[in-house]
Coordinates of C-alpha atoms in Angstrom, one line a residue:
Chain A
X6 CA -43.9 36.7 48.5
X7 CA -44.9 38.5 51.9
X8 CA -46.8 35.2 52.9
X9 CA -43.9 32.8 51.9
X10 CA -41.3 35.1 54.2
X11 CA -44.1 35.4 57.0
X12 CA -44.2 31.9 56.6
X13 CA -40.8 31.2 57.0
X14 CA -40.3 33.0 59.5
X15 CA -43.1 31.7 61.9
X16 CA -41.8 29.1 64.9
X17 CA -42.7 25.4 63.8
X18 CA -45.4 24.0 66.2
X19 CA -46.2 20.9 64.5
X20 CA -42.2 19.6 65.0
X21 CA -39.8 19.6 67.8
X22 CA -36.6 21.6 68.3
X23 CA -34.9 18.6 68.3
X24 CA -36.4 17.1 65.1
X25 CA -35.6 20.6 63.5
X26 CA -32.0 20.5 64.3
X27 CA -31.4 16.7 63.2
X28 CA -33.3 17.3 59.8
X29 CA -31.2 20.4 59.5
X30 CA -27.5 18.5 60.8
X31 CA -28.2 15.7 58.4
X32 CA -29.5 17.8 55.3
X33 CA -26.2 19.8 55.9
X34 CA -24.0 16.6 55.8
X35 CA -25.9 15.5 52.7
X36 CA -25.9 18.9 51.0
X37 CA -22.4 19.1 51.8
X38 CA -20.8 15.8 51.0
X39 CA -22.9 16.3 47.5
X40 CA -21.2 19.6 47.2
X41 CA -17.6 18.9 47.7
X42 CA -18.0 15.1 45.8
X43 CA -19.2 17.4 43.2
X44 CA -16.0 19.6 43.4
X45 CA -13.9 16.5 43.3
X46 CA -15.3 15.5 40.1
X47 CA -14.1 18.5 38.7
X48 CA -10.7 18.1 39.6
X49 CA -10.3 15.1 37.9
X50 CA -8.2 14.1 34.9
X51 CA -11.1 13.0 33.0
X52 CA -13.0 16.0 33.5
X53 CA -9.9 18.1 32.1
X54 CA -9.6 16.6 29.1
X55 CA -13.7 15.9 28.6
X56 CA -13.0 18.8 26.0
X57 CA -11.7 18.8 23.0
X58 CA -9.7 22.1 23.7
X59 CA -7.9 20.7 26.4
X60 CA -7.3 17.2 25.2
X61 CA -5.8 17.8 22.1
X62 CA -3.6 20.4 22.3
X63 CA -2.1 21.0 26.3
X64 CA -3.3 17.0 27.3
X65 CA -1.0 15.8 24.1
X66 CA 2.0 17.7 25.3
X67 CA 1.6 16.9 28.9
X68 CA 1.6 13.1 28.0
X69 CA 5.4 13.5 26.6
X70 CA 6.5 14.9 30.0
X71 CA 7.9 13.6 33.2
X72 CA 5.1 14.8 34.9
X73 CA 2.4 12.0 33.2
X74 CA 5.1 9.0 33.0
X75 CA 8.7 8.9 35.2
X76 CA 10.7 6.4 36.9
X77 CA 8.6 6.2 40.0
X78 CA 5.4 6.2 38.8
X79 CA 3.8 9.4 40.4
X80 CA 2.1 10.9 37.9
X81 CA 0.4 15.3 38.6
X82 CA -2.7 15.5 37.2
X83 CA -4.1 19.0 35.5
X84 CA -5.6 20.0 39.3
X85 CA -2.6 19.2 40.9
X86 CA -0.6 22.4 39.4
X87 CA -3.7 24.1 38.3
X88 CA -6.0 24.2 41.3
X89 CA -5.0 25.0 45.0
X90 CA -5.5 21.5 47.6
X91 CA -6.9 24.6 50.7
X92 CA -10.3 25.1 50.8
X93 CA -10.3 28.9 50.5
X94 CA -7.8 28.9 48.0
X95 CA -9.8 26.1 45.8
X96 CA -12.8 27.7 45.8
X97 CA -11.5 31.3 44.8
X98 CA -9.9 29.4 41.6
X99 CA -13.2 27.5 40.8
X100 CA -14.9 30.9 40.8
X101 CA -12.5 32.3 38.4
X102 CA -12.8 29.1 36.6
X103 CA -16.8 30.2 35.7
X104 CA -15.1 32.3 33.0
X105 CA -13.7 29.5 31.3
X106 CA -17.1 27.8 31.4
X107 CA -18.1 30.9 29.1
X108 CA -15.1 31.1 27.2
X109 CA -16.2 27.3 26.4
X110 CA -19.6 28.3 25.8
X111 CA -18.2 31.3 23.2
X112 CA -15.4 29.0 21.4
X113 CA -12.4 30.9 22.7
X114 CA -9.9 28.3 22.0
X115 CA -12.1 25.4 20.4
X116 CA -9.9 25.1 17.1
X117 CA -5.6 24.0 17.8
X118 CA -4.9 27.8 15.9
X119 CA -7.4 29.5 18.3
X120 CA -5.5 27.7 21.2
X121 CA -2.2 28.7 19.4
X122 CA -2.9 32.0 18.9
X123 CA -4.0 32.5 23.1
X124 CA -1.3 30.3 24.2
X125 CA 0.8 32.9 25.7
X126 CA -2.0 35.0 27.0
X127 CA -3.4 31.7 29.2
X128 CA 0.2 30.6 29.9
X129 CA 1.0 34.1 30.9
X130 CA -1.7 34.4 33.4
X131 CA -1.1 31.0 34.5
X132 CA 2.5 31.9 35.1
X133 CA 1.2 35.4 37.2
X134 CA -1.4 33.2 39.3
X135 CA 1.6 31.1 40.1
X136 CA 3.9 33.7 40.7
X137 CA 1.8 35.2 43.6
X138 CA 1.2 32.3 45.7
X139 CA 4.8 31.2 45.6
X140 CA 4.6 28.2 43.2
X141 CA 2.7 26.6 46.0
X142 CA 1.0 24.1 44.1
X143 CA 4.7 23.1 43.2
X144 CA 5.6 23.1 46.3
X145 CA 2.6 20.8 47.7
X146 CA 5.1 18.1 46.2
X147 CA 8.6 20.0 45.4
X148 CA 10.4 21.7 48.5
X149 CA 13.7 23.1 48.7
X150 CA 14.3 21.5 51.7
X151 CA 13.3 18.2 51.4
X152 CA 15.9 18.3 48.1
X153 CA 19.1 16.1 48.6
X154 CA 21.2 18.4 46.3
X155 CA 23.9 15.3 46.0
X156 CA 21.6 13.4 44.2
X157 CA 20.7 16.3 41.4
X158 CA 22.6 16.9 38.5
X159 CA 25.1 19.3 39.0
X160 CA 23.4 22.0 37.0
X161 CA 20.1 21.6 39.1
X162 CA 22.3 22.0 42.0
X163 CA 23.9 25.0 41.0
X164 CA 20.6 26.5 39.6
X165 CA 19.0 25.6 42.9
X166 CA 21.3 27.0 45.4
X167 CA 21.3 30.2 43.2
X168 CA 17.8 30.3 43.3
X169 CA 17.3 29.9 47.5
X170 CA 19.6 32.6 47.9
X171 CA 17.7 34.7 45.1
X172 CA 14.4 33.6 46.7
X173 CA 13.0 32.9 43.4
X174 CA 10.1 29.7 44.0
X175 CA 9.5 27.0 41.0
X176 CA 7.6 29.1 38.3
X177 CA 10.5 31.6 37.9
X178 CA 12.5 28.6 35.9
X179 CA 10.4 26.1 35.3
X180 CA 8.1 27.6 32.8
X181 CA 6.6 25.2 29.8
X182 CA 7.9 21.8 31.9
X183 CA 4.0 19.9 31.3
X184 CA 3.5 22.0 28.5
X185 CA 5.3 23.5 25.2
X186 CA 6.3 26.8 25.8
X187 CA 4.1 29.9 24.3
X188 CA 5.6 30.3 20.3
X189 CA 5.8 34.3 21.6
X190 CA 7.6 33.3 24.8
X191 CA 11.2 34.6 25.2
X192 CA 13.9 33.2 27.5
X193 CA 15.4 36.3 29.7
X194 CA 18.3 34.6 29.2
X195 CA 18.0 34.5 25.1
Chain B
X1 CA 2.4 -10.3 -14.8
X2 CA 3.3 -10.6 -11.2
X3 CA 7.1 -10.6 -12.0
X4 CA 6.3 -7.0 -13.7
X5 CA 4.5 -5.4 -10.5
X6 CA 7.4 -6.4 -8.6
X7 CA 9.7 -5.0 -10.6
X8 CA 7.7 -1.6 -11.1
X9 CA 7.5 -1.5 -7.0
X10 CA 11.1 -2.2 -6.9
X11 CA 11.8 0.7 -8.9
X12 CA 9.6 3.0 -7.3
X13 CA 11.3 2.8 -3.8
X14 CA 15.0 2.6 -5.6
X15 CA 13.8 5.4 -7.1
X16 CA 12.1 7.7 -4.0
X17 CA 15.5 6.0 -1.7
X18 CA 17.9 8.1 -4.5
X19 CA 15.4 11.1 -4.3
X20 CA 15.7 11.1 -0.7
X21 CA 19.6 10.9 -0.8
X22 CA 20.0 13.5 -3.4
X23 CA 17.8 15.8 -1.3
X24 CA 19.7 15.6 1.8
X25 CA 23.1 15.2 0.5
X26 CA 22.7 18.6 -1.7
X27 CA 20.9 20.0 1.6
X28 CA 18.6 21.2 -0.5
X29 CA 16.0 21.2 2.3
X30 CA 13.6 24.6 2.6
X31 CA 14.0 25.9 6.0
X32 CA 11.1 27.2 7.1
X33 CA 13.8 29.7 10.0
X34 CA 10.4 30.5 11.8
X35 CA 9.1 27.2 12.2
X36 CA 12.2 26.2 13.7
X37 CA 12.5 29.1 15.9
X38 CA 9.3 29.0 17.1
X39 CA 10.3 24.9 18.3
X40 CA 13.3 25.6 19.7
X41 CA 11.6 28.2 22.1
X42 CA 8.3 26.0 22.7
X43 CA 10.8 23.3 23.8
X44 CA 13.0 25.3 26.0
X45 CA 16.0 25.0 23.7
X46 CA 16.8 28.4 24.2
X47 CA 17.6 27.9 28.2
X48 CA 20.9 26.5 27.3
X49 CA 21.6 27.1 23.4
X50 CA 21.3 30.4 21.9
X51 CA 21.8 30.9 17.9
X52 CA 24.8 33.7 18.6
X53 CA 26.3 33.2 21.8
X54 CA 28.2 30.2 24.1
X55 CA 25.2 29.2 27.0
X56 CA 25.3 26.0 28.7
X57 CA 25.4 24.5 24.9
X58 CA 27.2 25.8 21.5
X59 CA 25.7 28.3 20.0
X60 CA 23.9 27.1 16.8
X61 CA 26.2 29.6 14.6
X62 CA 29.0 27.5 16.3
X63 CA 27.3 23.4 15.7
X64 CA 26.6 24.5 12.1
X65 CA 30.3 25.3 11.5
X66 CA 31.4 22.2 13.5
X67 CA 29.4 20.4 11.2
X68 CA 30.1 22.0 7.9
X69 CA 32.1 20.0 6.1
X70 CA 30.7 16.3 7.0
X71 CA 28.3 14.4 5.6
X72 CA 24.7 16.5 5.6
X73 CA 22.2 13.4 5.6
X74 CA 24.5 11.4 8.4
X75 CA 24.7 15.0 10.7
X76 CA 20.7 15.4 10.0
X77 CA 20.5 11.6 11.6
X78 CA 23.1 12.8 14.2
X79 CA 21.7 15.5 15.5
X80 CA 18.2 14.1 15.5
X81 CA 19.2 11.5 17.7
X82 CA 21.0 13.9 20.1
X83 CA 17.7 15.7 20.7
X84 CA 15.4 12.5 20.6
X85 CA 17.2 9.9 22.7
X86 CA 18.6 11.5 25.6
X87 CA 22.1 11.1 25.1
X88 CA 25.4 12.4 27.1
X89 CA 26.0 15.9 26.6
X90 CA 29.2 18.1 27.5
X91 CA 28.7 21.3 29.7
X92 CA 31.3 24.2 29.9
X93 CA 32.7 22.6 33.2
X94 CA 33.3 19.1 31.9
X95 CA 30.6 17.2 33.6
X96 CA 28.1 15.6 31.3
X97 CA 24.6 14.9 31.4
X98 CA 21.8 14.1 29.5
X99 CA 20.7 16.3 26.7
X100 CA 16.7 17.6 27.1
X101 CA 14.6 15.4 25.0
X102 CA 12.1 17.5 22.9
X103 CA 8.6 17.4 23.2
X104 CA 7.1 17.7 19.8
X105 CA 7.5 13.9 18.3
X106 CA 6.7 15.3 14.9
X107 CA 10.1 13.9 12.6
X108 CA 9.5 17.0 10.3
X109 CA 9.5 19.6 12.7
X110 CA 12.7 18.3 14.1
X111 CA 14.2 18.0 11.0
X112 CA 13.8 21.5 10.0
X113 CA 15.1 22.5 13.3
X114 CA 18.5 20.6 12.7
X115 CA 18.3 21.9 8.8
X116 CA 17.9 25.4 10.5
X117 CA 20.8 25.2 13.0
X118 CA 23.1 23.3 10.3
X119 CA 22.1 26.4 7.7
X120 CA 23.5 29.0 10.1
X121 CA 26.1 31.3 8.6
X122 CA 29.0 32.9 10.4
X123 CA 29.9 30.5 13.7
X124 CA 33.6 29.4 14.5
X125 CA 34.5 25.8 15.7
X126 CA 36.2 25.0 17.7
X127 CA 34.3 27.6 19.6
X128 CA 36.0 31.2 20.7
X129 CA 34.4 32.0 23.9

């Protein structure tokens, strides 16, 4: 081990400074482009529903909403309300995410009455994580001022004005709009 | 022989078609209340209706009276539709809009939801508040 770090840490005298630092730059670009290509997979639809957990119970629901199929044809995918689009912010999530690789690993929610019976415990901490950044991964798409109120119906219009001057973001209303709401969950308003 | 097996299928569907009718028009469906609970919330039918008071919809007390005394098995149909297709719905102001379609696609599930609401004791129509 003492050799290996000696090693290491002895100047090169077989290459030049210059070779060094292009081996390095391009190793970096390669390690790099690997890494985040690698991220990207994971962000995909297909990777989402690659098990079963997730395809046949939230992925069935989702397909029924206006977030897979509406009039103008842009469809959110799973990452594009579950997983920040910043860097920093992405990265904190797929750490966090390394639990659900165990939770896979352990079963958690690998049967549809496992899933049912941690719905609102996943939803709910979905909801929180929401919550604290704003709705921001609504509002990568949904802004309040990019809204022409005139062309909502008038009970979005009302709800939405209310909600500006309330300074309440997308998650305080729109709970269970990809997804079927928690069996457990109850409306404030019920 | 093959005038016989018609027949006996011919009977068989007359026969489920008059079980069916019977069913519905005695009511005579078992509502399973937490089933149908347990949808409406999943679905978000709570944000406008509750089962007691006047929301942004009827309360379900209130549709089950409306619908009391007309015919069971054409308000089932009814009121499948007006969750399943979209259709105009009146708010409190007078504006209309479309009602939410529900999620879950299951025919039995929504059935016992409208069996639920229409078994509802105790509502007034037309409505008080």
């Amino acid at each position: 081990m003492k050799k290996l770090w000696a090693t290491l840490r002895r100047p090169s005298v077989k290459y030049s400074l210059l070779s060094l630092l292009l081996v390095g730059f391009v190793s970096g670009i390669v390690f790099w482009g690997g890494f985040n290509t690698a991220l990207e997979q994971t962000n995909k639809l297909e990777f989402c529903i690659g098990c079963h957990e997730m395809r046949d119970n939230v992925y069935v629901e989702y397909q029924e909403t206006i977030h897979f199929k509406n009039r103008t044809g842009v469809r959110a995918i799973c990452s594009d309300c579950h997983v920040p689009k910043d860097w920093t912010h992405k990265m904190m999530r797929k750490i966090s995410a390394s639990r659900e690789v165990y939770e896979k690993i352990i079963g958690w929610v690998d049967t549809p009455e496992k899933f049912e019976a941690h719905r609102m415990e996943m939803a709910t901490s979905e909801w929180k994580r929401m919550k604290a950044s704003g709705s921001r991964e609504c509002r990568n798409c949904h802004n309040f001022d990019a809204m022409e109120a005139k062309k909502q119906k008038p009970k979005a219009q009302k709800m939405h004005a209310q909600a500006k001057v309330e300074g309440k973001t997308c998650i305080d209303c729109h709970k269970g709009i990809a997804h079927l709401l928690p069996k457990e969950y109850i409306d404030p308003d019920e | 022989m093959k005038c016989q097996m018609q027949a006996s299928k011919l009977f068989n569907v007359l026969a489920v078609s008059i079980g069916l009718t019977f069913v519905y028009s005695t009511s005579a469906f078992a509502v399973d209340a937490d089933a149908a609970l347990s949808l409406a919330r999943q679905n978000g039918c709570l944000k406008c209706h509750a089962v007691d008071k006047h929301k942004d919809g009827p309360a379900y007390r209130d549709i089950a009276a409306k619908y009391k005394d007309k015919d069971h098995a054409e308000t089932v149909k009814k009121l499948i539709n007006h969750i399943t297709s979209g259709e105009k719905a009146k708010f409190p102001d007078g504006h209309e809009e479309e009602h939410k379609i529900i999620k879950v696609k299951d025919v039995a599930q929504q059935t016992n939801l409208i069996e639920w609401v229409l078994s509802l004791p105790g509502g007034k129509w037309p409505e008080t508040d």
